[in-house]
């Protein structure tokens, strides 16, 4: 076992570095085993830490999950806010599609796990800020085709992009085809080139 901060001693930089290592290990294990299949003990074992070291930083798996998704949540909030500023339902939807595909591209393994693991969805839906951004992004796509059809199409786009993120294809192809397929699903014409920002 590695000697790790089982107690609050040590510099803030060391604590931050340890926290980052824990988050990185959680991402790897969530990707391999899913959220429900990953315990705090597994994360401790992966890093050669004691369980007490994990508890110093994160009391629960849910707290660790929150730390894992915070950067994605921040990116989603930025993309949603930018899309909401576009003119017209089609422009807003197109901006959302391109932004979401870019987030999925930067977080390919994690996005497919987050979207495909019901226990993740259950844990995150208890966070008001996560719930709010999901509702806002859904509305941006569903507004293209008001009513049940719009909701179904929006769900297909987000699920499709997240699921395709795990496909073993190159990043450029993933992004281009995810955007193109999403546009076709929503009936959008390309208002911007499907290139990464």
mmCIF file of C-alpha atoms in Angstrom:
data_model
loop_
_atom_site.group_PDB
_atom_site.id
_atom_site.type_symbol
_atom_site.label_atom_id
_atom_site.label_comp_id
_atom_site.label_asym_id
_atom_site.label_seq_id
_atom_site.Cartn_x
_atom_site.Cartn_y
_atom_site.Cartn_z
ATOM 1 C CA UNK A 1 0.000 0.000 0.000
ATOM 2 C CA UNK A 2 1.077 3.516 -0.687
ATOM 3 C CA UNK A 3 1.263 5.955 2.156
ATOM 4 C CA UNK A 4 -1.569 8.312 1.400
ATOM 5 C CA UNK A 5 -3.315 11.020 3.368
ATOM 6 C CA UNK A 6 -5.316 8.856 5.752
ATOM 7 C CA UNK A 7 -5.440 11.936 7.911
ATOM 8 C CA UNK A 8 -5.779 15.601 7.037
ATOM 9 C CA UNK A 9 -2.005 16.222 7.185
ATOM 10 C CA UNK A 10 -0.219 17.387 4.053
ATOM 11 C CA UNK A 11 -0.332 20.340 1.750
ATOM 12 C CA UNK A 12 -3.364 21.516 -0.140
ATOM 13 C CA UNK A 13 -1.547 20.700 -3.381
ATOM 14 C CA UNK A 14 -1.042 17.103 -2.252
ATOM 15 C CA UNK A 15 -4.703 16.807 -1.273
ATOM 16 C CA UNK A 16 -5.775 18.209 -4.638
ATOM 17 C CA UNK A 17 -3.461 15.802 -6.482
ATOM 18 C CA UNK A 18 -4.784 12.866 -4.466
ATOM 19 C CA UNK A 19 -8.340 13.930 -5.171
ATOM 20 C CA UNK A 20 -7.563 14.081 -8.908
ATOM 21 C CA UNK A 21 -6.045 10.591 -8.802
ATOM 22 C CA UNK A 22 -9.194 9.313 -7.086
ATOM 23 C CA UNK A 23 -11.408 10.900 -9.733
ATOM 24 C CA UNK A 24 -9.259 9.472 -12.554
ATOM 25 C CA UNK A 25 -9.391 5.993 -10.998
ATOM 26 C CA UNK A 26 -13.153 6.300 -10.575
ATOM 27 C CA UNK A 27 -13.516 7.161 -14.270
ATOM 28 C CA UNK A 28 -11.477 4.084 -15.243
ATOM 29 C CA UNK A 29 -13.443 1.779 -12.950
ATOM 30 C CA UNK A 30 -16.849 3.262 -13.810
ATOM 31 C CA UNK A 31 -15.943 2.656 -17.464
ATOM 32 C CA UNK A 32 -14.959 -0.957 -16.793
ATOM 33 C CA UNK A 33 -17.583 -1.966 -14.231
ATOM 34 C CA UNK A 34 -20.304 0.686 -14.353
ATOM 35 C CA UNK A 35 -21.185 2.950 -11.461
ATOM 36 C CA UNK A 36 -23.239 0.335 -9.602
ATOM 37 C CA UNK A 37 -20.471 -2.229 -10.064
ATOM 38 C CA UNK A 38 -17.723 -0.024 -8.618
ATOM 39 C CA UNK A 39 -17.165 0.241 -4.891
ATOM 40 C CA UNK A 40 -15.023 2.698 -2.976
ATOM 41 C CA UNK A 41 -12.904 -0.296 -1.930
ATOM 42 C CA UNK A 42 -12.244 -1.119 -5.598
ATOM 43 C CA UNK A 43 -11.060 2.450 -6.160
ATOM 44 C CA UNK A 44 -8.818 2.239 -3.093
ATOM 45 C CA UNK A 45 -7.386 -1.072 -4.329
ATOM 46 C CA UNK A 46 -6.804 0.339 -7.824
ATOM 47 C CA UNK A 47 -4.590 3.065 -6.369
ATOM 48 C CA UNK A 48 -3.085 1.132 -3.477
ATOM 49 C CA UNK A 49 -4.841 3.474 -1.040
ATOM 50 C CA UNK A 50 -6.554 2.633 2.189
ATOM 51 C CA UNK A 51 -10.298 2.999 2.331
ATOM 52 C CA UNK A 52 -9.767 5.704 4.967
ATOM 53 C CA UNK A 53 -7.905 7.766 2.355
ATOM 54 C CA UNK A 54 -10.911 7.549 0.059
ATOM 55 C CA UNK A 55 -13.276 8.541 2.873
ATOM 56 C CA UNK A 56 -11.145 11.573 3.657
ATOM 57 C CA UNK A 57 -11.950 12.922 0.181
ATOM 58 C CA UNK A 58 -15.307 11.291 -0.614
ATOM 59 C CA UNK A 59 -17.741 9.836 1.915
ATOM 60 C CA UNK A 60 -19.870 8.059 -0.699
ATOM 61 C CA UNK A 61 -19.724 6.827 -4.271
ATOM 62 C CA UNK A 62 -22.325 9.467 -5.076
ATOM 63 C CA UNK A 63 -19.955 12.223 -3.905
ATOM 64 C CA UNK A 64 -17.245 10.741 -6.098
ATOM 65 C CA UNK A 65 -19.659 10.534 -9.033
ATOM 66 C CA UNK A 66 -20.454 14.211 -8.513
ATOM 67 C CA UNK A 67 -16.739 15.048 -8.721
ATOM 68 C CA UNK A 68 -16.428 12.952 -11.885
ATOM 69 C CA UNK A 69 -19.317 14.684 -13.663
ATOM 70 C CA UNK A 70 -18.678 18.268 -12.479
ATOM 71 C CA UNK A 71 -16.560 19.169 -15.546
ATOM 72 C CA UNK A 72 -19.153 17.655 -17.886
ATOM 73 C CA UNK A 73 -21.956 19.488 -16.091
ATOM 74 C CA UNK A 74 -20.059 22.779 -16.418
ATOM 75 C CA UNK A 75 -19.502 22.131 -20.142
ATOM 76 C CA UNK A 76 -23.183 21.247 -20.629
ATOM 77 C CA UNK A 77 -24.289 24.414 -18.855
ATOM 78 C CA UNK A 78 -22.028 26.476 -21.137
ATOM 79 C CA UNK A 79 -23.272 24.760 -24.301
ATOM 80 C CA UNK A 80 -26.931 25.044 -23.263
ATOM 81 C CA UNK A 81 -26.548 28.742 -22.434
ATOM 82 C CA UNK A 82 -24.884 29.400 -25.808
ATOM 83 C CA UNK A 83 -27.546 27.416 -27.673
ATOM 84 C CA UNK A 84 -30.325 29.313 -25.911
ATOM 85 C CA UNK A 85 -28.906 32.544 -27.354
ATOM 86 C CA UNK A 86 -29.262 31.359 -30.968
ATOM 87 C CA UNK A 87 -32.100 32.665 -33.104
ATOM 88 C CA UNK A 88 -34.843 30.236 -34.034
ATOM 89 C CA UNK A 89 -35.573 26.710 -32.853
ATOM 90 C CA UNK A 90 -33.437 25.150 -35.596
ATOM 91 C CA UNK A 91 -30.413 27.316 -34.816
ATOM 92 C CA UNK A 92 -30.716 26.555 -31.110
ATOM 93 C CA UNK A 93 -31.044 22.822 -31.751
ATOM 94 C CA UNK A 94 -28.098 22.780 -34.144
ATOM 95 C CA UNK A 95 -25.880 24.601 -31.657
ATOM 96 C CA UNK A 96 -26.931 22.133 -28.936
ATOM 97 C CA UNK A 97 -26.223 19.108 -31.154
ATOM 98 C CA UNK A 98 -22.748 20.357 -32.095
ATOM 99 C CA UNK A 99 -21.911 21.264 -28.505
ATOM 100 C CA UNK A 100 -23.170 17.988 -27.059
ATOM 101 C CA UNK A 101 -21.245 15.999 -29.678
ATOM 102 C CA UNK A 102 -18.095 17.906 -28.759
ATOM 103 C CA UNK A 103 -18.586 17.182 -25.047
ATOM 104 C CA UNK A 104 -19.114 13.504 -25.881
ATOM 105 C CA UNK A 105 -15.973 13.568 -28.021
ATOM 106 C CA UNK A 106 -13.841 14.937 -25.173
ATOM 107 C CA UNK A 107 -15.278 12.389 -22.704
ATOM 108 C CA UNK A 108 -15.982 9.392 -24.921
ATOM 109 C CA UNK A 109 -15.655 6.501 -22.472
ATOM 110 C CA UNK A 110 -17.279 8.313 -19.596
ATOM 111 C CA UNK A 111 -20.248 9.714 -21.545
ATOM 112 C CA UNK A 112 -21.275 6.291 -22.795
ATOM 113 C CA UNK A 113 -21.107 4.916 -19.239
ATOM 114 C CA UNK A 114 -23.015 7.849 -17.759
ATOM 115 C CA UNK A 115 -25.771 7.555 -20.335
ATOM 116 C CA UNK A 116 -26.001 3.771 -20.270
ATOM 117 C CA UNK A 117 -25.958 3.100 -16.536
ATOM 118 C CA UNK A 118 -29.393 3.559 -14.903
ATOM 119 C CA UNK A 119 -27.805 3.864 -11.457
ATOM 120 C CA UNK A 120 -25.865 6.928 -12.658
ATOM 121 C CA UNK A 121 -29.022 8.566 -13.924
ATOM 122 C CA UNK A 122 -30.770 7.812 -10.641
ATOM 123 C CA UNK A 123 -27.910 9.277 -8.589
ATOM 124 C CA UNK A 124 -27.577 12.405 -10.733
ATOM 125 C CA UNK A 125 -31.279 13.185 -10.990
ATOM 126 C CA UNK A 126 -31.253 14.014 -7.277
ATOM 127 C CA UNK A 127 -29.011 16.999 -8.055
ATOM 128 C CA UNK A 128 -31.181 19.971 -9.063
ATOM 129 C CA UNK A 129 -28.509 21.544 -11.274
ATOM 130 C CA UNK A 130 -28.074 18.305 -13.252
ATOM 131 C CA UNK A 131 -31.816 17.859 -13.624
ATOM 132 C CA UNK A 132 -32.206 21.478 -14.768
ATOM 133 C CA UNK A 133 -29.524 21.301 -17.456
ATOM 134 C CA UNK A 134 -30.942 18.014 -18.797
ATOM 135 C CA UNK A 135 -34.412 19.569 -19.022
ATOM 136 C CA UNK A 136 -33.019 22.656 -20.786
ATOM 137 C CA UNK A 137 -31.020 20.646 -23.321
ATOM 138 C CA UNK A 138 -34.014 18.419 -24.053
ATOM 139 C CA UNK A 139 -36.204 21.478 -24.625
ATOM 140 C CA UNK A 140 -33.690 22.902 -27.111
ATOM 141 C CA UNK A 141 -34.047 19.846 -29.343
ATOM 142 C CA UNK A 142 -37.700 19.037 -28.680
ATOM 143 C CA UNK A 143 -38.764 22.569 -29.693
ATOM 144 C CA UNK A 144 -37.876 21.760 -33.312
ATOM 145 C CA UNK A 145 -40.889 19.445 -33.493
ATOM 146 C CA UNK A 146 -43.300 20.362 -30.662
ATOM 147 C CA UNK A 147 -45.202 17.516 -29.061
ATOM 148 C CA UNK A 148 -44.369 13.882 -28.402
ATOM 149 C CA UNK A 149 -42.409 13.484 -31.656
ATOM 150 C CA UNK A 150 -39.976 16.202 -30.601
ATOM 151 C CA UNK A 151 -39.380 14.598 -27.220
ATOM 152 C CA UNK A 152 -38.755 11.199 -28.828
ATOM 153 C CA UNK A 153 -36.367 12.680 -31.401
ATOM 154 C CA UNK A 154 -34.486 14.667 -28.747
ATOM 155 C CA UNK A 155 -34.110 11.539 -26.605
ATOM 156 C CA UNK A 156 -32.872 9.575 -29.608
ATOM 157 C CA UNK A 157 -30.267 12.218 -30.416
ATOM 158 C CA UNK A 158 -28.828 12.447 -26.909
ATOM 159 C CA UNK A 159 -28.905 8.674 -26.382
ATOM 160 C CA UNK A 160 -27.487 8.079 -29.842
ATOM 161 C CA UNK A 161 -24.551 10.431 -29.405
ATOM 162 C CA UNK A 162 -23.762 9.058 -25.943
ATOM 163 C CA UNK A 163 -24.022 5.453 -27.112
ATOM 164 C CA UNK A 164 -21.943 6.067 -30.231
ATOM 165 C CA UNK A 165 -19.192 7.618 -28.113
ATOM 166 C CA UNK A 166 -18.119 4.082 -27.176
ATOM 167 C CA UNK A 167 -17.772 3.017 -30.827
ATOM 168 C CA UNK A 168 -14.259 2.185 -31.937
ATOM 169 C CA UNK A 169 -13.985 4.844 -34.617
ATOM 170 C CA UNK A 170 -11.710 7.842 -34.908
ATOM 171 C CA UNK A 171 -12.581 11.081 -33.167
ATOM 172 C CA UNK A 172 -13.142 13.055 -36.371
ATOM 173 C CA UNK A 173 -15.473 10.406 -37.800
ATOM 174 C CA UNK A 174 -17.342 10.089 -34.512
ATOM 175 C CA UNK A 175 -17.974 13.820 -34.305
ATOM 176 C CA UNK A 176 -18.901 14.292 -37.963
ATOM 177 C CA UNK A 177 -21.302 11.343 -38.139
ATOM 178 C CA UNK A 178 -22.842 12.030 -34.728
ATOM 179 C CA UNK A 179 -23.684 15.573 -35.820
ATOM 180 C CA UNK A 180 -24.907 14.501 -39.270
ATOM 181 C CA UNK A 181 -27.131 11.702 -37.917
ATOM 182 C CA UNK A 182 -28.532 14.012 -35.238
ATOM 183 C CA UNK A 183 -29.354 16.678 -37.790
ATOM 184 C CA UNK A 184 -31.157 14.118 -39.953
ATOM 185 C CA UNK A 185 -33.100 12.812 -36.954
ATOM 186 C CA UNK A 186 -34.238 16.331 -36.063
ATOM 187 C CA UNK A 187 -34.825 17.432 -39.662
ATOM 188 C CA UNK A 188 -32.206 20.184 -39.445
ATOM 189 C CA UNK A 189 -30.237 21.661 -42.274
ATOM 190 C CA UNK A 190 -26.604 22.273 -41.475
ATOM 191 C CA UNK A 191 -26.358 25.834 -40.173
ATOM 192 C CA UNK A 192 -22.688 25.423 -39.328
ATOM 193 C CA UNK A 193 -20.018 22.993 -40.426
ATOM 194 C CA UNK A 194 -19.843 19.935 -38.184
ATOM 195 C CA UNK A 195 -16.309 20.729 -37.095
ATOM 196 C CA UNK A 196 -15.077 20.678 -33.551
ATOM 197 C CA UNK A 197 -14.936 24.130 -31.980
#
